[in-house]
Amino acid sequence: MVVGRRSDPAPTQDRRSTMSYAIIGFGNIGRALAKAFARNGIEVTVATTRDPESFAAAAAAIGPKVIAKTLAEAVKADVIFLAVRFEAHPDVAKALPTWQGKTVVDVTNAYGVPPEELGGQPSSKFVARAFRRARLVKGFNHLGAAVLAQDPALHGGRRVVFLASDDDEAAAQIGTLAENLGFAPIKLGGLSEGGLLVQARGKSWGHLIFKDLVQFD
């Protein structure tokens, strides 16, 4: 395990009471994210393309504030975690004609997708095109589901999550949320800059993917 030290103070603003959250995808990663919300008493909607009754019991078992809803209902949230297979993201994007006013957190990994299919772009840039006018942040994708599901408080420190975005305000918003979920956010800059460190390309992984770091105050 790699250990780091933070020098900047944690954000003091807590917007949990004013923002709404949803996780699209209820596989291993979606459930791991739901556990983070439940652990901190933050309400979150979970949705798939299936009838929510088919996974409502599993959602409730994670915590009373993890609520199964339809995809159409879930995308009304302010912040939406995209925790589906990379190939499935266009289907989710069709749920709204425009994503203006939404922040989408891209948790997908495009491993194995030929770069030419993405037009040579970083995968998150490709995702951003599908989610028209959304503010997109790449994040929470570099950890495996089993690690992401664990309590991020470790040895007196906090597990790191990496964030990248071309929108500084959106990155700050998700950084605050990451703090509220107990993680230590580290911003990597733009999607085509430091963000490349957490994006798969073809059959190679970004250098920071699977790196399990802990940050100490």
Coordinates of N, CA and C in Angstrom, one line a residue:
M1 N 0.8 -1.2 0.0 CA 0.0 0.0 0.0 C 0.9 1.2 0.0
V2 N 0.6 2.2 -0.9 CA 1.3 3.4 -1.0 C 0.7 4.4 0.0
V3 N 1.5 5.2 0.6 CA 1.0 6.2 1.6 C 1.4 7.6 1.2
G4 N 0.5 8.5 1.3 CA 0.7 9.9 1.0 C 0.3 10.8 2.1
R5 N 0.6 12.1 2.0 CA 0.2 13.0 3.0 C -0.4 14.2 2.4
R6 N -1.5 14.7 2.9 CA -2.2 15.9 2.4 C -1.7 17.1 3.1
S7 N -1.7 18.2 2.3 CA -1.3 19.5 2.9 C -2.4 20.5 3.0
D8 N -3.4 20.3 2.1 CA -4.5 21.2 2.0 C -5.6 20.8 3.0
P9 N -6.3 21.8 3.6 CA -7.4 21.5 4.5 C -8.6 20.9 3.7
A10 N -9.4 20.1 4.4 CA -10.6 19.5 3.8 C -11.6 20.6 3.6
P11 N -12.4 20.5 2.6 CA -13.5 21.5 2.4 C -14.5 21.5 3.5
T12 N -14.9 22.7 3.8 CA -15.8 22.8 5.0 C -17.3 22.8 4.6
Q13 N -17.6 23.0 3.3 CA -19.0 23.1 2.8 C -19.5 21.6 2.7
D14 N -20.7 21.4 3.2 CA -21.4 20.1 3.1 C -22.7 20.3 2.4
R15 N -22.8 19.8 1.2 CA -24.0 20.0 0.4 C -24.9 18.8 0.4
R16 N -24.7 17.9 1.3 CA -25.5 16.7 1.3 C -27.0 16.9 1.3
S17 N -27.4 18.0 2.1 CA -28.9 18.2 2.3 C -29.5 18.8 1.0
T18 N -28.7 19.4 0.1 CA -29.3 20.1 -1.0 C -29.2 19.4 -2.4
M19 N -28.3 18.4 -2.4 CA -28.0 17.6 -3.7 C -28.7 16.3 -3.6
S20 N -29.1 15.8 -4.8 CA -29.7 14.5 -4.9 C -28.7 13.6 -5.8
Y21 N -28.6 12.3 -5.4 CA -27.6 11.4 -6.0 C -28.3 10.2 -6.6
A22 N -27.7 9.6 -7.6 CA -28.2 8.4 -8.2 C -27.0 7.6 -8.7
I23 N -27.1 6.3 -8.7 CA -26.1 5.4 -9.2 C -26.8 4.6 -10.3
I24 N -26.3 4.6 -11.5 CA -26.9 3.9 -12.6 C -26.0 2.6 -12.8
G25 N -26.6 1.5 -12.6 CA -25.8 0.2 -12.6 C -25.8 -0.3 -11.2
F26 N -26.1 -1.6 -11.1 CA -26.2 -2.2 -9.8 C -25.4 -3.5 -9.8
G27 N -24.3 -3.5 -10.5 CA -23.4 -4.7 -10.4 C -22.5 -4.5 -9.2
N28 N -21.3 -5.1 -9.3 CA -20.4 -5.0 -8.2 C -19.9 -3.6 -7.8
I29 N -19.6 -2.8 -8.9 CA -19.2 -1.4 -8.6 C -20.4 -0.6 -8.1
G30 N -21.5 -0.7 -8.7 CA -22.7 0.0 -8.3 C -23.0 -0.3 -6.8
R31 N -22.9 -1.5 -6.4 CA -23.2 -1.9 -5.0 C -22.2 -1.3 -4.1
A32 N -20.9 -1.3 -4.6 CA -19.8 -0.8 -3.7 C -20.1 0.7 -3.5
L33 N -20.5 1.4 -4.5 CA -20.8 2.8 -4.3 C -22.0 3.0 -3.4
A34 N -23.0 2.2 -3.6 CA -24.2 2.3 -2.7 C -23.8 2.1 -1.2
K35 N -22.8 1.2 -1.0 CA -22.4 0.9 0.4 C -21.7 2.2 1.0
A36 N -21.0 2.9 0.2 CA -20.3 4.1 0.6 C -21.4 5.2 1.0
F37 N -22.4 5.3 0.3 CA -23.5 6.2 0.6 C -24.2 5.8 1.9
A38 N -24.5 4.5 1.9 CA -25.2 4.0 3.1 C -24.4 4.1 4.4
R39 N -23.1 3.9 4.3 CA -22.2 4.0 5.4 C -22.3 5.4 6.0
N40 N -22.5 6.4 5.2 CA -22.5 7.8 5.7 C -23.9 8.4 5.8
G41 N -24.9 7.6 5.7 CA -26.3 8.1 5.9 C -26.8 9.0 4.8
I42 N -26.2 8.9 3.6 CA -26.6 9.8 2.5 C -27.5 9.1 1.5
E43 N -28.7 9.6 1.3 CA -29.7 9.0 0.4 C -29.2 8.9 -1.0
V44 N -29.4 7.8 -1.6 CA -29.0 7.6 -3.0 C -30.0 6.7 -3.7
T45 N -30.3 7.0 -5.0 CA -31.2 6.2 -5.8 C -30.3 5.3 -6.6
V46 N -30.7 4.0 -6.8 CA -30.0 3.1 -7.6 C -31.0 2.6 -8.7
A47 N -30.5 2.4 -9.9 CA -31.3 2.1 -11.1 C -30.5 1.3 -12.1
T48 N -31.2 0.5 -12.8 CA -30.7 -0.2 -14.0 C -31.8 -0.1 -15.1
T49 N -31.6 -0.8 -16.2 CA -32.6 -0.8 -17.2 C -33.7 -1.8 -16.9
R50 N -33.6 -2.5 -15.8 CA -34.6 -3.5 -15.3 C -35.6 -2.9 -14.4
D51 N -36.7 -3.6 -14.2 CA -37.7 -3.2 -13.3 C -37.1 -3.1 -11.9
P52 N -37.2 -2.0 -11.2 CA -36.6 -1.8 -9.9 C -37.1 -2.9 -8.8
E53 N -38.2 -3.5 -9.0 CA -38.7 -4.5 -8.1 C -37.7 -5.7 -8.1
S54 N -37.0 -5.9 -9.2 CA -36.1 -7.0 -9.3 C -34.9 -6.9 -8.5
F55 N -34.5 -5.7 -8.0 CA -33.4 -5.5 -7.2 C -33.6 -4.7 -5.9
A56 N -34.9 -4.3 -5.7 CA -35.2 -3.5 -4.6 C -34.8 -4.1 -3.2
A57 N -35.0 -5.4 -3.1 CA -34.6 -6.1 -1.8 C -33.1 -6.0 -1.6
A58 N -32.3 -6.2 -2.7 CA -30.9 -6.1 -2.6 C -30.4 -4.7 -2.2
A59 N -31.1 -3.7 -2.7 CA -30.8 -2.3 -2.4 C -31.1 -2.0 -1.0
A60 N -32.3 -2.4 -0.5 CA -32.7 -2.2 0.9 C -31.8 -2.9 1.9
A61 N -31.2 -4.0 1.4 CA -30.3 -4.8 2.3 C -29.0 -4.0 2.6
I62 N -28.6 -3.1 1.7 CA -27.4 -2.3 1.9 C -27.7 -1.2 2.9
G63 N -28.9 -0.7 2.8 CA -29.2 0.4 3.8 C -30.5 1.0 3.5
P64 N -31.2 1.6 4.5 CA -32.6 2.1 4.3 C -32.6 3.4 3.3
K65 N -31.4 4.0 3.1 CA -31.4 5.2 2.3 C -30.9 4.8 0.9
V66 N -30.8 3.6 0.5 CA -30.5 3.1 -0.8 C -31.8 2.7 -1.4
I67 N -32.3 3.4 -2.4 CA -33.6 3.3 -2.9 C -33.7 2.9 -4.4
A68 N -34.3 1.8 -4.7 CA -34.4 1.3 -6.1 C -35.5 2.1 -6.8
K69 N -35.1 2.6 -8.0 CA -36.1 3.3 -8.8 C -35.9 3.0 -10.3
T70 N -36.8 3.4 -11.1 CA -36.6 3.3 -12.5 C -35.5 4.2 -13.0
L71 N -35.0 3.9 -14.2 CA -34.0 4.7 -14.8 C -34.5 6.1 -15.0
A72 N -35.7 6.2 -15.5 CA -36.3 7.5 -15.8 C -36.4 8.4 -14.5
E73 N -36.7 7.7 -13.4 CA -36.7 8.5 -12.1 C -35.3 8.8 -11.6
A74 N -34.4 7.9 -11.8 CA -33.1 8.1 -11.2 C -32.3 9.2 -11.9
V75 N -32.6 9.4 -13.2 CA -31.8 10.5 -13.9 C -32.3 11.9 -13.6
K76 N -33.3 12.0 -12.7 CA -33.7 13.3 -12.2 C -32.8 13.8 -11.2
A77 N -31.8 13.0 -10.7 CA -30.9 13.4 -9.6 C -29.9 14.5 -10.2
D78 N -29.3 15.2 -9.2 CA -28.4 16.3 -9.6 C -27.0 15.6 -10.0
V79 N -26.6 14.6 -9.3 CA -25.3 13.9 -9.5 C -25.6 12.5 -9.8
I80 N -25.1 12.0 -11.0 CA -25.4 10.6 -11.4 C -24.1 9.9 -11.6
F81 N -23.9 8.8 -10.9 CA -22.8 7.9 -11.1 C -23.1 6.9 -12.2
L82 N -22.2 6.9 -13.2 CA -22.4 6.0 -14.3 C -21.5 4.7 -14.1
A83 N -22.2 3.7 -13.5 CA -21.5 2.5 -13.1 C -21.9 1.3 -13.9
V84 N -22.0 1.4 -15.2 CA -22.4 0.4 -16.1 C -21.2 0.0 -16.9
R85 N -21.3 -1.1 -17.7 CA -20.2 -1.5 -18.6 C -20.1 -0.3 -19.6
F86 N -18.9 -0.1 -20.1 CA -18.6 1.0 -21.0 C -19.5 1.0 -22.2
E87 N -19.7 -0.2 -22.7 CA -20.5 -0.4 -23.9 C -21.9 0.0 -23.7
A88 N -22.4 0.0 -22.5 CA -23.8 0.3 -22.2 C -24.1 1.8 -22.0
H89 N -23.0 2.6 -22.0 CA -23.3 4.0 -21.7 C -24.2 4.8 -22.7
P90 N -24.1 4.4 -24.0 CA -25.1 5.2 -24.9 C -26.5 4.9 -24.6
D91 N -26.9 3.7 -24.1 CA -28.2 3.4 -23.7 C -28.7 4.2 -22.6
V92 N -27.8 4.4 -21.6 CA -28.2 5.3 -20.4 C -28.3 6.7 -20.9
A93 N -27.5 7.2 -21.8 CA -27.5 8.6 -22.3 C -28.8 8.9 -22.9
K94 N -29.5 7.9 -23.5 CA -30.8 8.2 -24.2 C -31.9 8.4 -23.2
A95 N -31.7 8.3 -21.9 CA -32.7 8.5 -21.0 C -33.2 9.9 -20.9
L96 N -32.3 10.9 -21.3 CA -32.7 12.3 -21.3 C -32.3 12.9 -22.7
P97 N -33.0 13.9 -23.2 CA -32.6 14.5 -24.4 C -31.5 15.4 -24.2
T98 N -31.3 16.0 -23.1 CA -30.2 16.8 -22.7 C -29.8 16.6 -21.2
W99 N -28.6 16.6 -20.9 CA -28.1 16.4 -19.5 C -27.6 17.7 -18.9
Q100 N -28.1 18.8 -19.5 CA -27.7 20.1 -18.9 C -28.2 20.2 -17.5
G101 N -27.3 20.8 -16.6 CA -27.5 20.9 -15.2 C -27.2 19.7 -14.4
K102 N -26.8 18.6 -15.1 CA -26.4 17.4 -14.4 C -24.9 17.2 -14.3
T103 N -24.4 16.6 -13.2 CA -23.1 16.2 -13.1 C -23.0 14.7 -13.2
V104 N -22.3 14.2 -14.2 CA -22.2 12.7 -14.4 C -20.8 12.3 -14.0
V105 N -20.7 11.3 -13.1 CA -19.4 10.8 -12.7 C -19.2 9.5 -13.5
D106 N -18.2 9.5 -14.4 CA -17.9 8.4 -15.2 C -17.1 7.4 -14.5
V107 N -17.7 6.2 -14.1 CA -17.0 5.2 -13.3 C -16.6 4.0 -14.2
T108 N -16.9 4.2 -15.6 CA -16.6 3.1 -16.5 C -15.2 2.9 -16.8
N109 N -14.8 1.7 -17.3 CA -13.5 1.5 -17.8 C -13.6 0.9 -19.2
A110 N -12.9 1.5 -20.1 CA -13.1 1.1 -21.5 C -12.0 0.1 -21.9
Y111 N -11.6 -0.8 -21.0 CA -10.5 -1.7 -21.3 C -11.0 -2.7 -22.4
G112 N -10.1 -2.9 -23.4 CA -10.4 -3.8 -24.5 C -11.1 -3.1 -25.6
V113 N -11.6 -1.9 -25.5 CA -12.2 -1.1 -26.6 C -11.1 -0.6 -27.5
P114 N -11.1 -0.9 -28.8 CA -10.0 -0.4 -29.6 C -10.0 1.1 -29.7
P115 N -8.9 1.8 -29.5 CA -8.8 3.3 -29.5 C -9.5 3.9 -30.8
E116 N -9.4 3.2 -31.9 CA -10.0 3.8 -33.1 C -11.5 3.9 -33.0
E117 N -12.1 3.0 -32.2 CA -13.6 3.1 -32.0 C -13.9 4.4 -31.2
L118 N -13.0 4.9 -30.5 CA -13.2 6.1 -29.7 C -12.7 7.4 -30.5
G119 N -12.3 7.2 -31.7 CA -11.8 8.3 -32.5 C -10.5 8.8 -31.9
G120 N -9.8 8.0 -31.2 CA -8.5 8.4 -30.6 C -8.6 9.2 -29.4
Q121 N -9.8 9.4 -28.9 CA -10.1 10.3 -27.7 C -9.9 9.4 -26.4
P122 N -9.7 10.1 -25.3 CA -9.8 9.4 -24.0 C -11.2 8.9 -23.9
S123 N -11.4 7.8 -23.2 CA -12.7 7.2 -23.1 C -13.7 8.2 -22.5
S124 N -13.3 9.0 -21.5 CA -14.3 9.9 -20.8 C -14.7 11.0 -21.8
K125 N -13.8 11.4 -22.7 CA -14.2 12.4 -23.7 C -15.3 11.8 -24.6
F126 N -15.2 10.5 -24.9 CA -16.1 9.8 -25.7 C -17.5 9.7 -25.0
V127 N -17.4 9.4 -23.7 CA -18.6 9.3 -22.9 C -19.3 10.7 -22.8
A128 N -18.5 11.7 -22.6 CA -19.1 13.1 -22.5 C -19.9 13.5 -23.7
R129 N -19.5 13.0 -24.9 CA -20.2 13.3 -26.1 C -21.7 12.8 -26.1
A130 N -21.8 11.6 -25.5 CA -23.1 10.9 -25.4 C -24.0 11.7 -24.4
F131 N -23.4 12.1 -23.3 CA -24.2 12.8 -22.3 C -24.2 14.3 -22.5
R132 N -24.9 14.7 -23.5 CA -24.9 16.1 -24.0 C -25.1 17.1 -23.0
R133 N -24.2 18.1 -22.8 CA -24.2 19.2 -22.0 C -24.1 18.9 -20.5
A134 N -23.8 17.6 -20.2 CA -23.5 17.3 -18.8 C -22.1 17.8 -18.4
R135 N -21.9 18.0 -17.1 CA -20.6 18.3 -16.6 C -20.1 16.9 -16.1
L136 N -19.0 16.5 -16.8 CA -18.5 15.1 -16.6 C -17.2 15.1 -15.8
V137 N -17.2 14.2 -14.8 CA -16.1 14.0 -14.0 C -15.7 12.5 -14.0
K138 N -14.4 12.2 -14.3 CA -14.0 10.8 -14.3 C -13.5 10.5 -12.8
G139 N -14.1 9.5 -12.3 CA -13.7 9.2 -10.9 C -14.2 7.9 -10.3
F140 N -13.7 7.4 -9.2 CA -14.1 6.2 -8.5 C -13.9 5.0 -9.3
N141 N -13.2 5.0 -10.4 CA -13.1 3.9 -11.3 C -11.8 3.1 -11.2
H142 N -10.8 3.7 -10.4 CA -9.5 3.0 -10.4 C -9.4 1.9 -9.4
L143 N -10.4 1.8 -8.5 CA -10.3 0.7 -7.5 C -11.3 -0.4 -7.9
G144 N -10.8 -1.7 -7.6 CA -11.7 -2.8 -7.8 C -12.9 -2.7 -6.8
A145 N -14.0 -3.4 -7.2 CA -15.2 -3.3 -6.4 C -15.0 -3.7 -5.0
A146 N -14.2 -4.8 -4.7 CA -14.0 -5.3 -3.4 C -13.3 -4.3 -2.5
V147 N -12.4 -3.5 -3.1 CA -11.7 -2.5 -2.3 C -12.6 -1.2 -2.2
L148 N -13.3 -0.9 -3.2 CA -14.2 0.3 -3.2 C -15.3 0.1 -2.1
A149 N -15.7 -1.1 -1.9 CA -16.8 -1.4 -1.0 C -16.4 -1.2 0.5
Q150 N -15.1 -1.2 0.7 CA -14.6 -1.2 2.1 C -14.7 0.2 2.7
D151 N -14.7 0.3 4.0 CA -14.6 1.6 4.7 C -13.3 2.2 4.3
P152 N -13.4 3.5 3.8 CA -12.1 4.1 3.3 C -11.2 4.6 4.5
A153 N -11.7 4.5 5.7 CA -10.9 5.0 6.8 C -9.9 3.8 7.1
L154 N -8.6 4.1 7.0 CA -7.6 3.1 7.1 C -6.4 3.7 7.9
H155 N -6.0 3.0 9.0 CA -4.8 3.3 9.7 C -4.7 4.8 10.1
G156 N -5.8 5.4 10.3 CA -5.8 6.8 10.6 C -5.8 7.7 9.4
G157 N -5.9 7.2 8.2 CA -5.9 7.9 7.0 C -7.2 7.6 6.2
R158 N -7.2 8.1 5.0 CA -8.4 7.8 4.1 C -8.0 7.3 2.8
R159 N -8.7 6.4 2.3 CA -8.4 5.8 0.9 C -8.6 6.9 -0.1
V160 N -7.7 7.0 -1.1 CA -7.7 8.0 -2.1 C -8.6 7.6 -3.3
V161 N -9.4 8.6 -3.8 CA -10.0 8.4 -5.1 C -9.5 9.5 -6.0
F162 N -9.3 9.2 -7.3 CA -8.8 10.2 -8.2 C -9.9 10.8 -9.0
L163 N -9.9 12.1 -9.3 CA -10.9 12.8 -10.1 C -10.2 13.5 -11.2
A164 N -10.9 13.5 -12.3 CA -10.4 14.3 -13.5 C -11.6 14.9 -14.2
S165 N -11.5 16.2 -14.6 CA -12.6 16.8 -15.3 C -12.1 18.0 -16.1
D166 N -12.8 18.4 -17.1 CA -12.5 19.6 -17.8 C -13.3 20.8 -17.2
D167 N -14.1 20.5 -16.2 CA -14.9 21.5 -15.5 C -14.5 21.6 -14.1
D168 N -13.8 22.6 -13.7 CA -13.2 22.7 -12.3 C -14.3 22.7 -11.3
E169 N -15.4 23.4 -11.6 CA -16.5 23.4 -10.6 C -17.1 22.0 -10.3
A170 N -17.3 21.3 -11.4 CA -17.8 19.9 -11.2 C -16.8 19.0 -10.4
A171 N -15.5 19.2 -10.7 CA -14.5 18.4 -10.0 C -14.5 18.8 -8.5
A172 N -14.7 20.1 -8.2 CA -14.8 20.5 -6.8 C -16.0 19.9 -6.1
Q173 N -17.1 19.9 -6.9 CA -18.4 19.4 -6.3 C -18.2 17.9 -6.0
I174 N -17.6 17.1 -6.9 CA -17.5 15.7 -6.6 C -16.4 15.5 -5.6
G175 N -15.4 16.4 -5.5 CA -14.4 16.3 -4.5 C -15.0 16.4 -3.1
T176 N -16.0 17.4 -2.9 CA -16.7 17.5 -1.7 C -17.5 16.3 -1.3
L177 N -18.2 15.7 -2.3 CA -18.9 14.5 -2.1 C -18.0 13.4 -1.7
A178 N -16.9 13.2 -2.3 CA -15.9 12.2 -2.0 C -15.5 12.3 -0.5
E179 N -15.3 13.6 -0.1 CA -14.9 13.8 1.3 C -16.1 13.4 2.2
N180 N -17.3 13.7 1.8 CA -18.5 13.3 2.6 C -18.6 11.8 2.7
L181 N -18.1 11.1 1.7 CA -18.2 9.7 1.7 C -17.0 9.0 2.4
G182 N -16.1 9.9 2.9 CA -15.0 9.4 3.7 C -13.7 9.2 2.9
F183 N -13.7 9.5 1.6 CA -12.5 9.3 0.8 C -11.6 10.6 0.8
A184 N -10.4 10.4 0.3 CA -9.5 11.6 0.1 C -9.4 11.8 -1.4
P185 N -10.1 12.8 -1.9 CA -10.0 13.1 -3.4 C -8.7 13.7 -3.8
I186 N -8.2 13.3 -4.9 CA -7.0 13.9 -5.5 C -7.4 14.2 -6.9
K187 N -7.3 15.5 -7.3 CA -7.6 16.0 -8.6 C -6.4 15.9 -9.5
L188 N -6.7 15.3 -10.7 CA -5.6 15.0 -11.7 C -5.6 16.0 -12.8
G189 N -6.5 17.0 -12.8 CA -6.6 17.9 -13.9 C -7.6 17.5 -15.0
G190 N -7.4 17.9 -16.2 CA -8.3 17.7 -17.3 C -8.4 16.2 -17.7
L191 N -9.4 15.8 -18.5 CA -9.6 14.5 -18.9 C -8.4 14.0 -19.8
S192 N -7.9 14.9 -20.7 CA -6.8 14.6 -21.6 C -5.5 14.8 -21.0
E193 N -5.4 15.2 -19.8 CA -4.1 15.5 -19.1 C -3.9 14.4 -18.0
G194 N -3.9 14.8 -16.8 CA -3.7 13.8 -15.7 C -4.8 12.8 -15.7
G195 N -5.9 13.1 -16.3 CA -7.0 12.1 -16.4 C -6.7 10.9 -17.2
L196 N -5.7 10.9 -18.0 CA -5.3 9.8 -18.8 C -4.7 8.7 -17.9
L197 N -4.3 9.1 -16.7 CA -3.7 8.1 -15.7 C -4.8 7.1 -15.2
V198 N -6.0 7.5 -15.3 CA -7.1 6.6 -14.8 C -8.1 6.2 -15.9
Q199 N -7.6 6.2 -17.1 CA -8.4 5.7 -18.3 C -7.7 4.6 -19.0
A200 N -8.4 3.5 -19.2 CA -7.8 2.4 -20.0 C -7.7 2.8 -21.5
R201 N -6.8 2.3 -22.2 CA -6.6 2.5 -23.6 C -6.3 1.2 -24.3
G202 N -7.3 0.7 -25.1 CA -7.1 -0.6 -25.7 C -7.0 -1.6 -24.7
K203 N -5.9 -2.4 -24.7 CA -5.7 -3.4 -23.7 C -4.6 -3.0 -22.7
S204 N -4.5 -1.7 -22.4 CA -3.6 -1.3 -21.4 C -4.4 -0.4 -20.4
W205 N -4.0 -0.5 -19.2 CA -4.6 0.3 -18.1 C -3.8 1.6 -17.8
G206 N -4.6 2.6 -17.4 CA -3.9 3.8 -17.0 C -3.0 3.5 -15.8
H207 N -1.9 4.3 -15.6 CA -0.9 4.0 -14.6 C -1.4 4.0 -13.2
L208 N -2.5 4.7 -12.9 CA -3.0 4.8 -11.5 C -4.1 3.8 -11.3
I209 N -4.6 3.1 -12.3 CA -5.7 2.2 -12.1 C -5.2 1.0 -11.2
F210 N -5.9 0.7 -10.2 CA -5.7 -0.4 -9.2 C -4.6 0.0 -8.2
K211 N -4.2 1.3 -8.2 CA -3.3 1.7 -7.1 C -4.1 2.1 -5.9
D212 N -3.9 1.4 -4.8 CA -4.6 1.6 -3.6 C -3.8 2.5 -2.6
L213 N -4.1 3.8 -2.6 CA -3.3 4.7 -1.8 C -4.2 5.2 -0.6
V214 N -3.4 5.6 0.4 CA -4.1 6.1 1.6 C -3.4 7.5 1.9
Q215 N -4.2 8.5 2.2 CA -3.7 9.8 2.5 C -4.0 10.1 4.0
F216 N -2.9 10.8 4.6 CA -3.0 11.1 6.0 C -3.1 12.6 6.2
D217 N -3.9 13.1 7.1 CA -4.0 14.5 7.5 C -2.7 14.9 8.3

